Amino acid sequence: MTKYTHRNGLSRRALLKGAASTAVAAGSTTLGAPMLWAQNIKDVKLRQFGTGVSNLNDVAMKVQEDLGFTLEMTALDTDSVTQRAATQPNSFDIADIEYFICKKVWAAGNLQAMDTTKIDNYDKIAGTFRSGLLTPESTIAQGTAPHTVGFTSGANGTDFVQEESGWMTLIPTIYNADTLGIRPDLIGRPISNWSELLNPEFKGKASILDISSIGIMDMAMVVESMGEYTYPDKGNMTQEEIDLTIGIFTEAKQNGQFRAFWKSFDESVNLMASGEVVIQSMWSPAITAVKSQGIPCVYQPLEEGYRSWGGGLGISAALSGIELDAAYEYINWYLSGWVGGYLMRQGYYSAVPETSKEFMSADEWGFWYEGKAAEGDILSPTGDKLAGAGEVRDGGSFLERMGSVVCWNSVMDENQYMVRKWNEFIAA
Amino acid sequence: MVSPLVAVLLIFLVLPIVLIVIVSFWRATEFSIIPAFEFDNYAFLFGSPVTYTVFLNTFKYALITWAFTLLIGFTVAYYLAFHIRSLTWQIALFLLCTIPFWTSNIIRMISWIPFLGRNGIANATLISWGVIDEPIEWLLFSDFAVILAFVHLYTLFMVVPIFNTMMRIDKSLIEAARDAGANGAQILWNVIIPLTKPGIMIGTIFVVTLVMGDFITVRFMSGSQSANVGRLISNEIALLQYPSASATAIVLLVTVLITIGILLRFVDIRKEL
């Protein structure tokens, strides 16, 4: 149960490489010369798992087309993803996980550090994932910001370092600013604060997500907005602060404020689309999914700002030889723009916006990234109409939205205590 | 020589339980579990008022579901066994009862959600009939919904064993009772029910253990708002708290064993079968 495979040493990896193919062993940066093993790579199968947000079959199909090898995708809910990354290192090659999950599982040694010199577009990766600064003037939001768990000390590092060390824990791919989703048609008035989630007006019509590291941050936003308490650092609460936060929500739960809690993306879509819930924690593509059913749904920007998250790709420690090369090639392909464009059209941000731009129309780029009014219909990657001419993205441009981020999904020092309290909240 | 059956039971039943007992004393960090011998998990479990509420809730679900499945199951079995005269029809109708089982448990459960929702079929129909003006909120994501789903899912587990024992009742006993002047109610109470007891007991054990061990029905039908012990365990597993999940599982196991032990006091199943 707690048997973890040890991180591969470089020597062993090189040895295995040599055994697999002498041609590959010759050059360490294989990316420049993929043709050498073009025949072998067709047999490679990489197994990727992650949350539903980016584990898309379209991506697997495109990989087959562009790179020639098979990518097998498994979509799980956030908690199951964490569980698998921590306990089943042999069940995956690529882990598509969030940074807060990385903080939980990195020390287990199931993922291997990635050499940034092998990442073609490393220099184009957004500042948020490298220095932590969105723009040189930005302040860093509270919580588990991606750059704090994005780098490790070396090839075999199990620690986190705060500078760009050349060894990344995850290669960033995707991020976004989250807020509350609302049904404007059923609420009928403007919503501008997080505290509205616990407004008795929405008794029995509110929902919050049942994923502790994310939910606790939504709770903290609400508690601060209600004026109940201001956290010195809501990304790292003390036991008393956890008690206070969860206490307020337990009381609301017992008063019947919530209709349901949700755990997976599609549950949140159903709750909103069926009108069971009119205000809730939500993720961007869930809004898209509700809208594409023709039901009005707004990702409401709020005065207090956004809760943010970021995700990236990690490589299994067990991976070596041609599979490892294929994994690097896959990650380079991932950052080269096609996936980024796809994700941006769903309302996420690509970690390498520059390359994604080439795979989006000027109108799409203007709408999703620059916050400009759409000139024509804005379609989702699957072809559903999301916005018509003249409409503007909720929350505006990239800089307005990501610039208003006040906290990241977090794993706190008191995480153990928090998850127990969270479990009590759900059971209360 | 150890018989194959004993070996199978040892490997697949006893060993896993022993492992769960051992792990329940271990310590957990965020990403790993550490062998230890601590009572922390149990201390936290018994020290939290939520545990007692959740266990109480589990018993509540089990008891109410049991009452309804028994009532419905007994009635259905009685009808099949004593009112349907031809064996062909008995078998045909019995098979009819199993039709819902051709689809998965979860689908049968989830199909209630659009039916019971705020704007669901039930509410829409009641409003159009003028029975209610406002949608009834407690139809979905409530204890009502949970118990409704349980009764729907598990009634057959009551019907089958009761029907089985009823079919074995010697019809001449009923005739004798009638000849002796007993009316229908007296026959039911003094002849049929005592003779059906083993079936009722087997059905009871099925329903009680299924309900007490369930977590997915409670999660979906209560919209994650209510909890029973199974859900407590599944949450702990999801949060990588394997040792505390093991501790909770052990306490649940002991509770269920005690419950079944008490049930078996009422009827000696071995003797009756």
Tab-separated table of N, CA and C in Angstrom, chain A residues 1-2 4 77 79-80 82-84 86-87 103-105 107-108 203-205 210 212 253 257-264 267 271 274-278 411-417 419-428, chain B residues 19 23 26-35 40-41 44 48-50 53-54 57 113 116-120 136-141 219-220 222-227 231-242 244:
chain	number	residue	atom	x	y	z
A	1	MET	N	0.814	-1.213	0.000
A	1	MET	CA	0.000	0.000	0.000
A	1	MET	C	0.853	1.271	0.000
A	2	THR	N	1.947	1.229	0.775
A	2	THR	CA	2.802	2.417	0.813
A	2	THR	C	4.096	2.175	0.062
A	4	TYR	N	6.374	2.663	-2.646
A	4	TYR	CA	6.532	3.579	-3.766
A	4	TYR	C	7.783	3.197	-4.549
A	77	ASP	N	-12.322	12.357	-10.801
A	77	ASP	CA	-12.558	13.572	-10.036
A	77	ASP	C	-11.288	13.929	-9.256
A	79	ASP	N	-10.294	14.340	-6.201
A	79	ASP	CA	-9.794	13.523	-5.098
A	79	ASP	C	-9.229	12.199	-5.590
A	80	SER	N	-9.882	11.601	-6.584
A	80	SER	CA	-9.378	10.334	-7.114
A	80	SER	C	-8.052	10.537	-7.824
A	82	THR	N	-5.763	12.751	-7.001
A	82	THR	CA	-4.759	12.853	-5.941
A	82	THR	C	-4.395	11.470	-5.426
A	83	GLN	N	-5.444	10.690	-5.176
A	83	GLN	CA	-5.268	9.345	-4.660
A	83	GLN	C	-4.388	8.509	-5.571
A	84	ARG	N	-4.659	8.594	-6.870
A	84	ARG	CA	-3.915	7.774	-7.813
A	84	ARG	C	-2.463	8.234	-7.918
A	86	ALA	N	-0.748	9.568	-5.678
A	86	ALA	CA	-0.019	9.254	-4.454
A	86	ALA	C	0.184	7.758	-4.256
A	87	THR	N	-0.768	6.949	-4.696
A	87	THR	CA	-0.722	5.549	-4.296
A	87	THR	C	-0.515	4.552	-5.432
A	103	LYS	N	1.668	19.573	-4.559
A	103	LYS	CA	2.207	19.813	-3.217
A	103	LYS	C	1.958	18.612	-2.317
A	104	LYS	N	0.802	17.965	-2.500
A	104	LYS	CA	0.481	16.809	-1.665
A	104	LYS	C	1.320	15.596	-2.030
A	105	VAL	N	1.536	15.373	-3.320
A	105	VAL	CA	2.097	14.084	-3.737
A	105	VAL	C	3.568	14.111	-4.135
A	107	ALA	N	6.340	14.791	-2.626
A	107	ALA	CA	7.293	14.175	-1.703
A	107	ALA	C	7.233	12.645	-1.741
A	108	ALA	N	6.147	12.090	-2.252
A	108	ALA	CA	6.044	10.630	-2.328
A	108	ALA	C	7.006	10.055	-3.363
A	203	LYS	N	-31.711	30.465	0.106
A	203	LYS	CA	-31.822	29.266	0.956
A	203	LYS	C	-32.326	28.070	0.131
A	204	GLY	N	-31.604	26.972	0.227
A	204	GLY	CA	-31.984	25.766	-0.513
A	204	GLY	C	-31.664	25.843	-1.991
A	205	LYS	N	-30.976	26.918	-2.410
A	205	LYS	CA	-30.668	27.051	-3.839
A	205	LYS	C	-29.198	27.354	-4.075
A	210	ASP	N	-17.480	19.953	-3.098
A	210	ASP	CA	-16.982	19.069	-2.049
A	210	ASP	C	-15.591	18.565	-2.405
A	212	SER	N	-11.955	19.448	-0.737
A	212	SER	CA	-11.543	20.259	0.410
A	212	SER	C	-10.583	21.401	0.073
A	253	LYS	N	-25.311	25.170	6.548
A	253	LYS	CA	-25.783	23.890	6.016
A	253	LYS	C	-26.966	23.395	6.826
A	257	GLN	N	-29.210	26.052	3.836
A	257	GLN	CA	-28.772	26.968	2.774
A	257	GLN	C	-28.468	26.224	1.472
A	258	PHE	N	-27.905	25.009	1.600
A	258	PHE	CA	-27.420	24.327	0.401
A	258	PHE	C	-28.421	23.314	-0.129
A	259	ARG	N	-28.504	23.269	-1.452
A	259	ARG	CA	-29.338	22.276	-2.106
A	259	ARG	C	-28.575	20.965	-2.225
A	260	ALA	N	-27.302	21.092	-2.534
A	260	ALA	CA	-26.466	19.906	-2.728
A	260	ALA	C	-25.014	20.347	-2.711
A	261	PHE	N	-24.112	19.379	-2.605
A	261	PHE	CA	-22.699	19.654	-2.833
A	261	PHE	C	-22.307	18.888	-4.075
A	262	TRP	N	-21.336	19.405	-4.799
A	262	TRP	CA	-20.936	18.638	-5.987
A	262	TRP	C	-19.461	18.300	-5.947
A	263	LYS	N	-19.137	17.221	-6.639
A	263	LYS	CA	-17.766	16.745	-6.623
A	263	LYS	C	-17.177	16.704	-8.020
A	264	SER	N	-18.005	16.406	-8.992
A	264	SER	CA	-17.457	16.374	-10.338
A	264	SER	C	-18.155	17.435	-11.180
A	267	GLU	N	-21.744	17.175	-12.374
A	267	GLU	CA	-22.766	17.381	-11.349
A	267	GLU	C	-23.103	18.867	-11.234
A	271	LEU	N	-26.826	20.549	-11.773
A	271	LEU	CA	-27.473	21.335	-10.713
A	271	LEU	C	-27.905	22.696	-11.243
A	274	SER	N	-30.647	22.436	-14.294
A	274	SER	CA	-31.988	22.012	-13.908
A	274	SER	C	-32.666	23.044	-13.013
A	275	GLY	N	-31.916	24.073	-12.604
A	275	GLY	CA	-32.516	25.091	-11.753
A	275	GLY	C	-32.593	24.694	-10.290
A	276	GLU	N	-31.965	23.549	-9.934
A	276	GLU	CA	-31.932	23.167	-8.523
A	276	GLU	C	-31.142	24.200	-7.729
A	277	VAL	N	-30.125	24.743	-8.382
A	277	VAL	CA	-29.218	25.677	-7.733
A	277	VAL	C	-29.141	26.939	-8.578
A	278	VAL	N	-29.121	28.115	-7.922
A	278	VAL	CA	-29.012	29.360	-8.697
A	278	VAL	C	-27.689	30.078	-8.471
A	411	VAL	N	-2.975	23.797	-0.198
A	411	VAL	CA	-2.732	22.738	0.766
A	411	VAL	C	-1.994	23.422	1.909
A	412	MET	N	-2.596	23.401	3.078
A	412	MET	CA	-2.060	24.163	4.202
A	412	MET	C	-1.171	23.296	5.088
A	413	ASP	N	-0.456	23.940	5.994
A	413	ASP	CA	0.332	23.172	6.968
A	413	ASP	C	-0.595	22.296	7.801
A	414	GLU	N	-1.788	22.833	8.078
A	414	GLU	CA	-2.756	22.097	8.892
A	414	GLU	C	-3.690	21.263	8.013
A	415	ASN	N	-3.186	20.816	6.875
A	415	ASN	CA	-4.049	20.093	5.931
A	415	ASN	C	-4.756	18.895	6.564
A	416	GLN	N	-3.991	18.128	7.335
A	416	GLN	CA	-4.542	16.937	7.979
A	416	GLN	C	-5.759	17.290	8.837
A	417	TYR	N	-5.613	18.337	9.628
A	417	TYR	CA	-6.699	18.791	10.491
A	417	TYR	C	-7.866	19.273	9.629
A	419	VAL	N	-8.749	18.448	6.520
A	419	VAL	CA	-9.551	17.439	5.818
A	419	VAL	C	-10.475	16.700	6.788
A	420	ARG	N	-10.022	16.521	8.023
A	420	ARG	CA	-10.905	15.885	9.009
A	420	ARG	C	-12.101	16.773	9.304
A	421	LYS	N	-11.836	18.053	9.460
A	421	LYS	CA	-12.929	18.998	9.719
A	421	LYS	C	-13.855	19.075	8.512
A	422	TRP	N	-13.240	18.998	7.332
A	422	TRP	CA	-14.032	19.055	6.099
A	422	TRP	C	-14.977	17.851	6.037
A	423	ASN	N	-14.433	16.706	6.371
A	423	ASN	CA	-15.240	15.490	6.386
A	423	ASN	C	-16.411	15.648	7.364
A	424	GLU	N	-16.154	16.277	8.485
A	424	GLU	CA	-17.228	16.506	9.459
A	424	GLU	C	-18.284	17.452	8.901
A	425	PHE	N	-17.814	18.463	8.179
A	425	PHE	CA	-18.749	19.419	7.567
A	425	PHE	C	-19.686	18.707	6.599
A	426	ILE	N	-19.106	17.828	5.777
A	426	ILE	CA	-19.916	17.112	4.798
A	426	ILE	C	-20.900	16.180	5.498
A	427	ALA	N	-20.466	15.609	6.632
A	427	ALA	CA	-21.317	14.651	7.335
A	427	ALA	C	-22.296	15.321	8.297
A	428	ALA	N	-22.038	16.581	8.619
A	428	ALA	CA	-22.830	17.243	9.677
A	428	ALA	C	-24.300	17.393	9.293
B	19	LEU	N	-5.717	-7.009	7.674
B	19	LEU	CA	-4.944	-5.866	7.180
B	19	LEU	C	-5.621	-4.548	7.543
B	23	VAL	N	-3.973	-1.574	9.655
B	23	VAL	CA	-3.804	-0.213	9.134
B	23	VAL	C	-4.553	0.809	9.991
B	26	TRP	N	-2.365	2.735	12.115
B	26	TRP	CA	-1.250	3.456	11.507
B	26	TRP	C	-1.488	4.950	11.519
B	27	ARG	N	-0.473	5.642	11.071
B	27	ARG	CA	-0.550	7.089	11.028
B	27	ARG	C	-0.507	7.525	9.555
B	28	ALA	N	-1.181	8.622	9.227
B	28	ALA	CA	-1.191	9.074	7.832
B	28	ALA	C	-0.598	10.460	7.708
B	29	THR	N	0.131	10.684	6.629
B	29	THR	CA	0.450	12.053	6.259
B	29	THR	C	-0.321	12.307	4.973
B	30	GLU	N	-0.037	13.428	4.313
B	30	GLU	CA	-0.823	13.736	3.127
B	30	GLU	C	-0.673	12.707	2.021
B	31	PHE	N	0.513	12.139	1.904
B	31	PHE	CA	0.751	11.298	0.739
B	31	PHE	C	1.196	9.892	1.089
B	32	SER	N	1.341	9.582	2.368
B	32	SER	CA	1.785	8.234	2.692
B	32	SER	C	1.186	7.807	4.021
B	33	ILE	N	1.245	6.511	4.285
B	33	ILE	CA	0.821	6.048	5.591
B	33	ILE	C	1.989	5.366	6.264
B	34	ILE	N	2.099	5.586	7.545
B	34	ILE	CA	3.284	5.166	8.273
B	34	ILE	C	2.896	4.100	9.282
B	35	PRO	N	3.555	2.945	9.244
B	35	PRO	CA	3.247	1.908	10.231
B	35	PRO	C	3.478	2.437	11.639
B	40	ASP	N	-4.850	7.065	17.809
B	40	ASP	CA	-5.298	8.380	17.355
B	40	ASP	C	-6.561	8.333	16.504
B	41	ASN	N	-6.556	7.385	15.536
B	41	ASN	CA	-7.690	7.322	14.610
B	41	ASN	C	-8.977	7.029	15.350
B	44	PHE	N	-9.948	10.054	17.558
B	44	PHE	CA	-10.602	11.112	16.789
B	44	PHE	C	-12.031	10.698	16.432
B	48	SER	N	-15.412	12.673	18.104
B	48	SER	CA	-16.137	13.642	17.292
B	48	SER	C	-17.648	13.402	17.388
B	49	PRO	N	-18.402	14.443	17.752
B	49	PRO	CA	-19.853	14.275	17.843
B	49	PRO	C	-20.475	13.873	16.505
B	50	VAL	N	-19.799	14.250	15.408
B	50	VAL	CA	-20.335	13.926	14.088
B	50	VAL	C	-20.433	12.404	13.898
B	53	THR	N	-23.696	11.131	15.295
B	53	THR	CA	-24.810	11.524	14.425
B	53	THR	C	-24.852	10.637	13.196
B	54	VAL	N	-23.664	10.396	12.625
B	54	VAL	CA	-23.600	9.623	11.389
B	54	VAL	C	-24.019	8.166	11.629
B	57	ASN	N	-27.683	8.138	12.042
B	57	ASN	CA	-28.278	8.312	10.726
B	57	ASN	C	-28.288	6.992	9.954
B	113	ILE	N	-33.566	11.269	-10.081
B	113	ILE	CA	-33.207	12.680	-9.916
B	113	ILE	C	-34.023	13.617	-10.802
B	116	LEU	N	-37.693	13.691	-9.494
B	116	LEU	CA	-38.043	14.327	-8.223
B	116	LEU	C	-37.619	15.786	-8.112
B	117	GLY	N	-36.836	16.276	-9.067
B	117	GLY	CA	-36.250	17.618	-8.962
B	117	GLY	C	-37.258	18.746	-8.816
B	118	ARG	N	-36.715	19.914	-8.524
B	118	ARG	CA	-37.573	21.092	-8.321
B	118	ARG	C	-38.466	21.332	-9.533
B	119	ASN	N	-37.887	21.185	-10.706
B	119	ASN	CA	-38.688	21.337	-11.919
B	119	ASN	C	-38.898	19.978	-12.576
B	120	GLY	N	-38.890	18.947	-11.746
B	120	GLY	CA	-38.982	17.588	-12.268
B	120	GLY	C	-40.401	17.179	-12.605
B	136	ILE	N	-42.473	21.151	-4.421
B	136	ILE	CA	-42.073	20.588	-3.126
B	136	ILE	C	-40.571	20.385	-3.141
B	137	GLU	N	-39.892	21.015	-2.188
B	137	GLU	CA	-38.428	20.990	-2.174
B	137	GLU	C	-37.864	19.677	-1.651
B	138	TRP	N	-38.582	19.062	-0.708
B	138	TRP	CA	-37.973	17.905	-0.034
B	138	TRP	C	-38.072	16.613	-0.828
B	139	LEU	N	-38.599	16.677	-2.034
B	139	LEU	CA	-38.664	15.453	-2.835
B	139	LEU	C	-37.273	14.950	-3.213
B	140	LEU	N	-36.376	15.890	-3.495
B	140	LEU	CA	-35.037	15.495	-3.947
B	140	LEU	C	-33.999	16.079	-2.991
B	141	PHE	N	-32.828	15.431	-2.943
B	141	PHE	CA	-31.738	15.858	-2.073
B	141	PHE	C	-32.210	15.953	-0.630
B	219	ARG	N	-24.984	9.487	-1.184
B	219	ARG	CA	-24.301	10.632	-1.785
B	219	ARG	C	-25.157	11.276	-2.873
B	220	PHE	N	-25.688	10.446	-3.781
B	220	PHE	CA	-26.422	11.023	-4.908
B	220	PHE	C	-27.797	11.535	-4.502
B	222	SER	N	-28.979	12.430	-1.601
B	222	SER	CA	-29.033	13.544	-0.653
B	222	SER	C	-28.267	14.739	-1.208
B	223	GLY	N	-27.765	14.641	-2.433
B	223	GLY	CA	-26.957	15.716	-2.991
B	223	GLY	C	-25.739	15.972	-2.122
B	224	SER	N	-25.167	14.898	-1.576
B	224	SER	CA	-24.002	14.975	-0.684
B	224	SER	C	-24.293	15.685	0.627
B	225	GLN	N	-25.554	15.901	0.932
B	225	GLN	CA	-25.856	16.671	2.145
B	225	GLN	C	-25.959	15.799	3.385
B	226	SER	N	-26.399	14.558	3.233
B	226	SER	CA	-26.492	13.675	4.386
B	226	SER	C	-25.339	12.698	4.346
B	227	ALA	N	-25.113	12.062	5.481
B	227	ALA	CA	-24.032	11.092	5.498
B	227	ALA	C	-24.417	9.875	6.303
B	231	ARG	N	-20.363	6.699	3.700
B	231	ARG	CA	-19.903	7.946	3.088
B	231	ARG	C	-18.729	8.548	3.854
B	232	LEU	N	-18.791	8.393	5.165
B	232	LEU	CA	-17.672	8.849	5.990
B	232	LEU	C	-16.397	8.143	5.530
B	233	ILE	N	-16.505	6.832	5.336
B	233	ILE	CA	-15.340	6.045	4.917
B	233	ILE	C	-14.892	6.468	3.519
B	234	SER	N	-15.851	6.618	2.609
B	234	SER	CA	-15.454	6.966	1.231
B	234	SER	C	-14.824	8.357	1.186
B	235	ASN	N	-15.316	9.280	2.013
B	235	ASN	CA	-14.679	10.603	2.079
B	235	ASN	C	-13.253	10.499	2.591
B	236	GLU	N	-13.076	9.676	3.614
B	236	GLU	CA	-11.737	9.547	4.185
B	236	GLU	C	-10.773	8.940	3.169
B	237	ILE	N	-11.254	7.973	2.421
B	237	ILE	CA	-10.396	7.372	1.391
B	237	ILE	C	-10.050	8.422	0.339
B	238	ALA	N	-11.078	9.200	-0.061
B	238	ALA	CA	-10.838	10.226	-1.074
B	238	ALA	C	-9.813	11.241	-0.589
B	239	LEU	N	-9.773	11.495	0.689
B	239	LEU	CA	-8.831	12.469	1.229
B	239	LEU	C	-7.531	11.808	1.684
B	240	LEU	N	-7.323	10.572	1.215
B	240	LEU	CA	-6.102	9.813	1.482
B	240	LEU	C	-5.884	9.497	2.946
B	241	GLN	N	-6.962	9.488	3.728
B	241	GLN	CA	-6.830	9.163	5.146
B	241	GLN	C	-7.124	7.675	5.349
B	242	TYR	N	-6.285	6.820	4.767
B	242	TYR	CA	-6.547	5.385	4.844
B	242	TYR	C	-6.641	4.861	6.275
B	244	SER	N	-7.600	6.349	9.078
B	244	SER	CA	-8.872	6.658	9.739
B	244	SER	C	-10.038	5.981	9.022
